[in-house]
């Protein structure tokens, strides 16, 4: 069992997010803590000129709302952390900040560039300093 679990949620796949959150709850020590983490990717500056200025803020607010609803549906008291940046980097930074002993994330269907697991999951697995559970 684990005392501190970071669950990385892609709000575009909330059904998968609910599935991995339930697994994390089952693996949590009594008195342990779960942090739901979502990362909103920043747009490159050459693209940012052509999008509304509040797009990033809106995306962060949407992620917060969806994670709150997910947390209520599963019935857990997990904290919510919406970050901005590169997903793998921010998931690893969150794991370090929370002192996580487990990271749980879902893998997308792979393509040829990352055949075994998704690109973000692959980077997290390679660089994590704690255990990682990748759900397929």
PDB file of C-alpha atoms in Angstrom:
ATOM      1  CA  UNK A   1       0.000   0.000   0.000  1.00  0.00           C
ATOM      2  CA  UNK A   2       1.044   3.592  -0.600  1.00  0.00           C
ATOM      3  CA  UNK A   3       0.976   6.696   1.584  1.00  0.00           C
ATOM      4  CA  UNK A   4       1.087   9.344  -1.149  1.00  0.00           C
ATOM      5  CA  UNK A   5      -0.207   8.782  -4.666  1.00  0.00           C
ATOM      6  CA  UNK A   6      -0.191  11.183  -7.604  1.00  0.00           C
ATOM      7  CA  UNK A   7      -2.887  10.364 -10.162  1.00  0.00           C
ATOM      8  CA  UNK A   8      -2.299  12.042 -13.515  1.00  0.00           C
ATOM      9  CA  UNK A   9      -5.628  12.724 -15.206  1.00  0.00           C
ATOM     10  CA  UNK A  10      -6.165  13.633 -18.856  1.00  0.00           C
ATOM     11  CA  UNK A  11      -9.495  15.477 -18.826  1.00  0.00           C
ATOM     12  CA  UNK A  12     -10.037  14.478 -22.454  1.00  0.00           C
ATOM     13  CA  UNK A  13     -10.347  10.881 -21.179  1.00  0.00           C
ATOM     14  CA  UNK A  14     -12.290  11.199 -17.933  1.00  0.00           C
ATOM     15  CA  UNK A  15     -13.601   7.633 -18.123  1.00  0.00           C
ATOM     16  CA  UNK A  16     -10.002   6.404 -17.973  1.00  0.00           C
ATOM     17  CA  UNK A  17      -9.339   8.952 -15.243  1.00  0.00           C
ATOM     18  CA  UNK A  18     -12.151   7.537 -13.134  1.00  0.00           C
ATOM     19  CA  UNK A  19     -10.794   4.033 -13.665  1.00  0.00           C
ATOM     20  CA  UNK A  20      -7.263   4.903 -12.506  1.00  0.00           C
ATOM     21  CA  UNK A  21      -8.510   7.023  -9.600  1.00  0.00           C
ATOM     22  CA  UNK A  22     -10.487   4.047  -8.299  1.00  0.00           C
ATOM     23  CA  UNK A  23      -7.341   1.907  -8.544  1.00  0.00           C
ATOM     24  CA  UNK A  24      -5.371   4.532  -6.630  1.00  0.00           C
ATOM     25  CA  UNK A  25      -8.009   4.637  -3.878  1.00  0.00           C
ATOM     26  CA  UNK A  26      -7.770   0.846  -3.561  1.00  0.00           C
ATOM     27  CA  UNK A  27      -3.964   1.055  -3.233  1.00  0.00           C
ATOM     28  CA  UNK A  28      -3.942   3.885  -0.681  1.00  0.00           C
ATOM     29  CA  UNK A  29      -2.851   3.307   2.919  1.00  0.00           C
ATOM     30  CA  UNK A  30      -5.312   4.299   5.611  1.00  0.00           C
ATOM     31  CA  UNK A  31      -4.588   7.974   6.253  1.00  0.00           C
ATOM     32  CA  UNK A  32      -2.773   8.280   2.918  1.00  0.00           C
ATOM     33  CA  UNK A  33      -3.228  11.124   0.443  1.00  0.00           C
ATOM     34  CA  UNK A  34      -4.040  11.292  -3.244  1.00  0.00           C
ATOM     35  CA  UNK A  35      -3.305  14.264  -5.496  1.00  0.00           C
ATOM     36  CA  UNK A  36      -5.162  14.531  -8.801  1.00  0.00           C
ATOM     37  CA  UNK A  37      -2.864  16.224 -11.305  1.00  0.00           C
ATOM     38  CA  UNK A  38      -3.789  17.623 -14.695  1.00  0.00           C
ATOM     39  CA  UNK A  39      -1.375  19.463 -16.950  1.00  0.00           C
ATOM     40  CA  UNK A  40      -2.526  22.143 -19.361  1.00  0.00           C
ATOM     41  CA  UNK A  41       0.059  22.380 -22.102  1.00  0.00           C
ATOM     42  CA  UNK A  42       1.293  25.829 -23.053  1.00  0.00           C
ATOM     43  CA  UNK A  43       1.106  26.813 -26.672  1.00  0.00           C
ATOM     44  CA  UNK A  44       4.293  27.725 -28.496  1.00  0.00           C
ATOM     45  CA  UNK A  45       4.648  31.500 -28.793  1.00  0.00           C
ATOM     46  CA  UNK A  46       4.244  31.431 -32.565  1.00  0.00           C
ATOM     47  CA  UNK A  47       0.777  29.883 -32.101  1.00  0.00           C
ATOM     48  CA  UNK A  48      -0.220  31.871 -29.034  1.00  0.00           C
ATOM     49  CA  UNK A  49      -0.577  35.035 -31.118  1.00  0.00           C
ATOM     50  CA  UNK A  50      -3.544  33.552 -32.986  1.00  0.00           C
ATOM     51  CA  UNK A  51      -5.568  32.292 -30.008  1.00  0.00           C
ATOM     52  CA  UNK A  52      -7.671  34.195 -27.463  1.00  0.00           C
ATOM     53  CA  UNK A  53      -5.669  35.542 -24.520  1.00  0.00           C
ATOM     54  CA  UNK A  54      -7.836  33.787 -21.933  1.00  0.00           C
ATOM     55  CA  UNK A  55      -7.541  30.329 -23.535  1.00  0.00           C
ATOM     56  CA  UNK A  56      -5.028  29.059 -20.980  1.00  0.00           C
ATOM     57  CA  UNK A  57      -7.071  30.394 -18.059  1.00  0.00           C
ATOM     58  CA  UNK A  58     -10.232  28.839 -19.452  1.00  0.00           C
ATOM     59  CA  UNK A  59      -8.495  25.497 -19.933  1.00  0.00           C
ATOM     60  CA  UNK A  60      -7.223  25.574 -16.330  1.00  0.00           C
ATOM     61  CA  UNK A  61     -10.708  26.395 -15.001  1.00  0.00           C
ATOM     62  CA  UNK A  62     -12.306  23.633 -17.090  1.00  0.00           C
ATOM     63  CA  UNK A  63      -9.739  21.137 -15.787  1.00  0.00           C
ATOM     64  CA  UNK A  64     -10.387  22.214 -12.189  1.00  0.00           C
ATOM     65  CA  UNK A  65     -14.148  21.812 -12.587  1.00  0.00           C
ATOM     66  CA  UNK A  66     -13.876  18.392 -14.241  1.00  0.00           C
ATOM     67  CA  UNK A  67     -11.439  17.134 -11.604  1.00  0.00           C
ATOM     68  CA  UNK A  68     -13.731  18.331  -8.800  1.00  0.00           C
ATOM     69  CA  UNK A  69     -16.640  16.461 -10.399  1.00  0.00           C
ATOM     70  CA  UNK A  70     -14.497  13.346 -10.831  1.00  0.00           C
ATOM     71  CA  UNK A  71     -13.382  13.503  -7.202  1.00  0.00           C
ATOM     72  CA  UNK A  72     -17.020  13.741  -6.054  1.00  0.00           C
ATOM     73  CA  UNK A  73     -18.128  10.858  -8.316  1.00  0.00           C
ATOM     74  CA  UNK A  74     -15.452   8.559  -6.913  1.00  0.00           C
ATOM     75  CA  UNK A  75     -16.046   9.782  -3.359  1.00  0.00           C
ATOM     76  CA  UNK A  76     -12.500  10.642  -2.382  1.00  0.00           C
ATOM     77  CA  UNK A  77     -10.958  13.644  -0.665  1.00  0.00           C
ATOM     78  CA  UNK A  78      -8.044  13.907  -3.117  1.00  0.00           C
ATOM     79  CA  UNK A  79      -6.386  17.264  -3.556  1.00  0.00           C
ATOM     80  CA  UNK A  80      -6.467  18.836  -7.016  1.00  0.00           C
ATOM     81  CA  UNK A  81      -3.447  20.308  -8.755  1.00  0.00           C
ATOM     82  CA  UNK A  82      -3.788  21.858 -12.220  1.00  0.00           C
ATOM     83  CA  UNK A  83      -0.381  22.685 -13.663  1.00  0.00           C
ATOM     84  CA  UNK A  84       0.848  24.349 -16.820  1.00  0.00           C
ATOM     85  CA  UNK A  85       3.750  23.072 -18.910  1.00  0.00           C
ATOM     86  CA  UNK A  86       5.067  19.855 -20.396  1.00  0.00           C
ATOM     87  CA  UNK A  87       2.958  16.950 -19.076  1.00  0.00           C
ATOM     88  CA  UNK A  88       5.722  14.475 -18.175  1.00  0.00           C
ATOM     89  CA  UNK A  89       7.857  17.163 -16.510  1.00  0.00           C
ATOM     90  CA  UNK A  90       4.930  18.514 -14.474  1.00  0.00           C
ATOM     91  CA  UNK A  91       3.737  15.060 -13.401  1.00  0.00           C
ATOM     92  CA  UNK A  92       7.241  14.256 -12.150  1.00  0.00           C
ATOM     93  CA  UNK A  93       7.481  17.648 -10.413  1.00  0.00           C
ATOM     94  CA  UNK A  94       4.125  17.028  -8.710  1.00  0.00           C
ATOM     95  CA  UNK A  95       5.281  13.597  -7.546  1.00  0.00           C
ATOM     96  CA  UNK A  96       8.341  15.167  -5.983  1.00  0.00           C
ATOM     97  CA  UNK A  97       6.355  18.020  -4.423  1.00  0.00           C
ATOM     98  CA  UNK A  98       3.859  15.615  -2.824  1.00  0.00           C
ATOM     99  CA  UNK A  99       6.513  13.096  -1.780  1.00  0.00           C
ATOM    100  CA  UNK A 100       4.665  10.472  -3.813  1.00  0.00           C
ATOM    101  CA  UNK A 101       5.590   6.850  -3.499  1.00  0.00           C
ATOM    102  CA  UNK A 102       3.373   5.981  -6.499  1.00  0.00           C
ATOM    103  CA  UNK A 103       2.338   7.706  -9.719  1.00  0.00           C
ATOM    104  CA  UNK A 104      -0.740   6.318 -11.488  1.00  0.00           C
ATOM    105  CA  UNK A 105      -1.505   7.275 -15.085  1.00  0.00           C
ATOM    106  CA  UNK A 106      -3.250   5.904 -18.138  1.00  0.00           C
ATOM    107  CA  UNK A 107      -1.544   5.235 -21.429  1.00  0.00           C
ATOM    108  CA  UNK A 108      -2.983   6.248 -24.777  1.00  0.00           C
ATOM    109  CA  UNK A 109      -3.014   3.928 -27.725  1.00  0.00           C
ATOM    110  CA  UNK A 110       0.584   3.927 -28.919  1.00  0.00           C
ATOM    111  CA  UNK A 111       1.842   4.764 -32.368  1.00  0.00           C
ATOM    112  CA  UNK A 112       5.120   3.642 -33.916  1.00  0.00           C
ATOM    113  CA  UNK A 113       7.177   6.319 -32.139  1.00  0.00           C
ATOM    114  CA  UNK A 114       6.158   5.000 -28.730  1.00  0.00           C
ATOM    115  CA  UNK A 115       4.954   1.499 -29.361  1.00  0.00           C
ATOM    116  CA  UNK A 116       4.760   0.051 -25.851  1.00  0.00           C
ATOM    117  CA  UNK A 117       3.240   2.949 -23.922  1.00  0.00           C
ATOM    118  CA  UNK A 118       2.283   6.553 -24.676  1.00  0.00           C
ATOM    119  CA  UNK A 119       4.908   9.292 -24.925  1.00  0.00           C
ATOM    120  CA  UNK A 120       4.032  10.975 -21.613  1.00  0.00           C
ATOM    121  CA  UNK A 121       3.754   7.662 -19.773  1.00  0.00           C
ATOM    122  CA  UNK A 122       7.064   6.568 -21.300  1.00  0.00           C
ATOM    123  CA  UNK A 123       8.847   9.690 -20.042  1.00  0.00           C
ATOM    124  CA  UNK A 124       7.309   9.410 -16.585  1.00  0.00           C
ATOM    125  CA  UNK A 125       8.308   5.749 -16.275  1.00  0.00           C
ATOM    126  CA  UNK A 126      11.876   6.479 -17.396  1.00  0.00           C
ATOM    127  CA  UNK A 127      12.463   9.396 -15.030  1.00  0.00           C
ATOM    128  CA  UNK A 128      10.301   8.754 -11.950  1.00  0.00           C
ATOM    129  CA  UNK A 129      12.005   8.320  -8.602  1.00  0.00           C
ATOM    130  CA  UNK A 130       9.066   6.277  -7.290  1.00  0.00           C
ATOM    131  CA  UNK A 131       6.897   3.409  -8.493  1.00  0.00           C
ATOM    132  CA  UNK A 132       4.688   4.034 -11.531  1.00  0.00           C
ATOM    133  CA  UNK A 133       1.485   2.197 -12.413  1.00  0.00           C
ATOM    134  CA  UNK A 134       0.529   2.575 -16.082  1.00  0.00           C
ATOM    135  CA  UNK A 135      -3.019   1.494 -16.849  1.00  0.00           C
ATOM    136  CA  UNK A 136      -3.772   0.297 -20.384  1.00  0.00           C
TER     137      UNK A 136
END
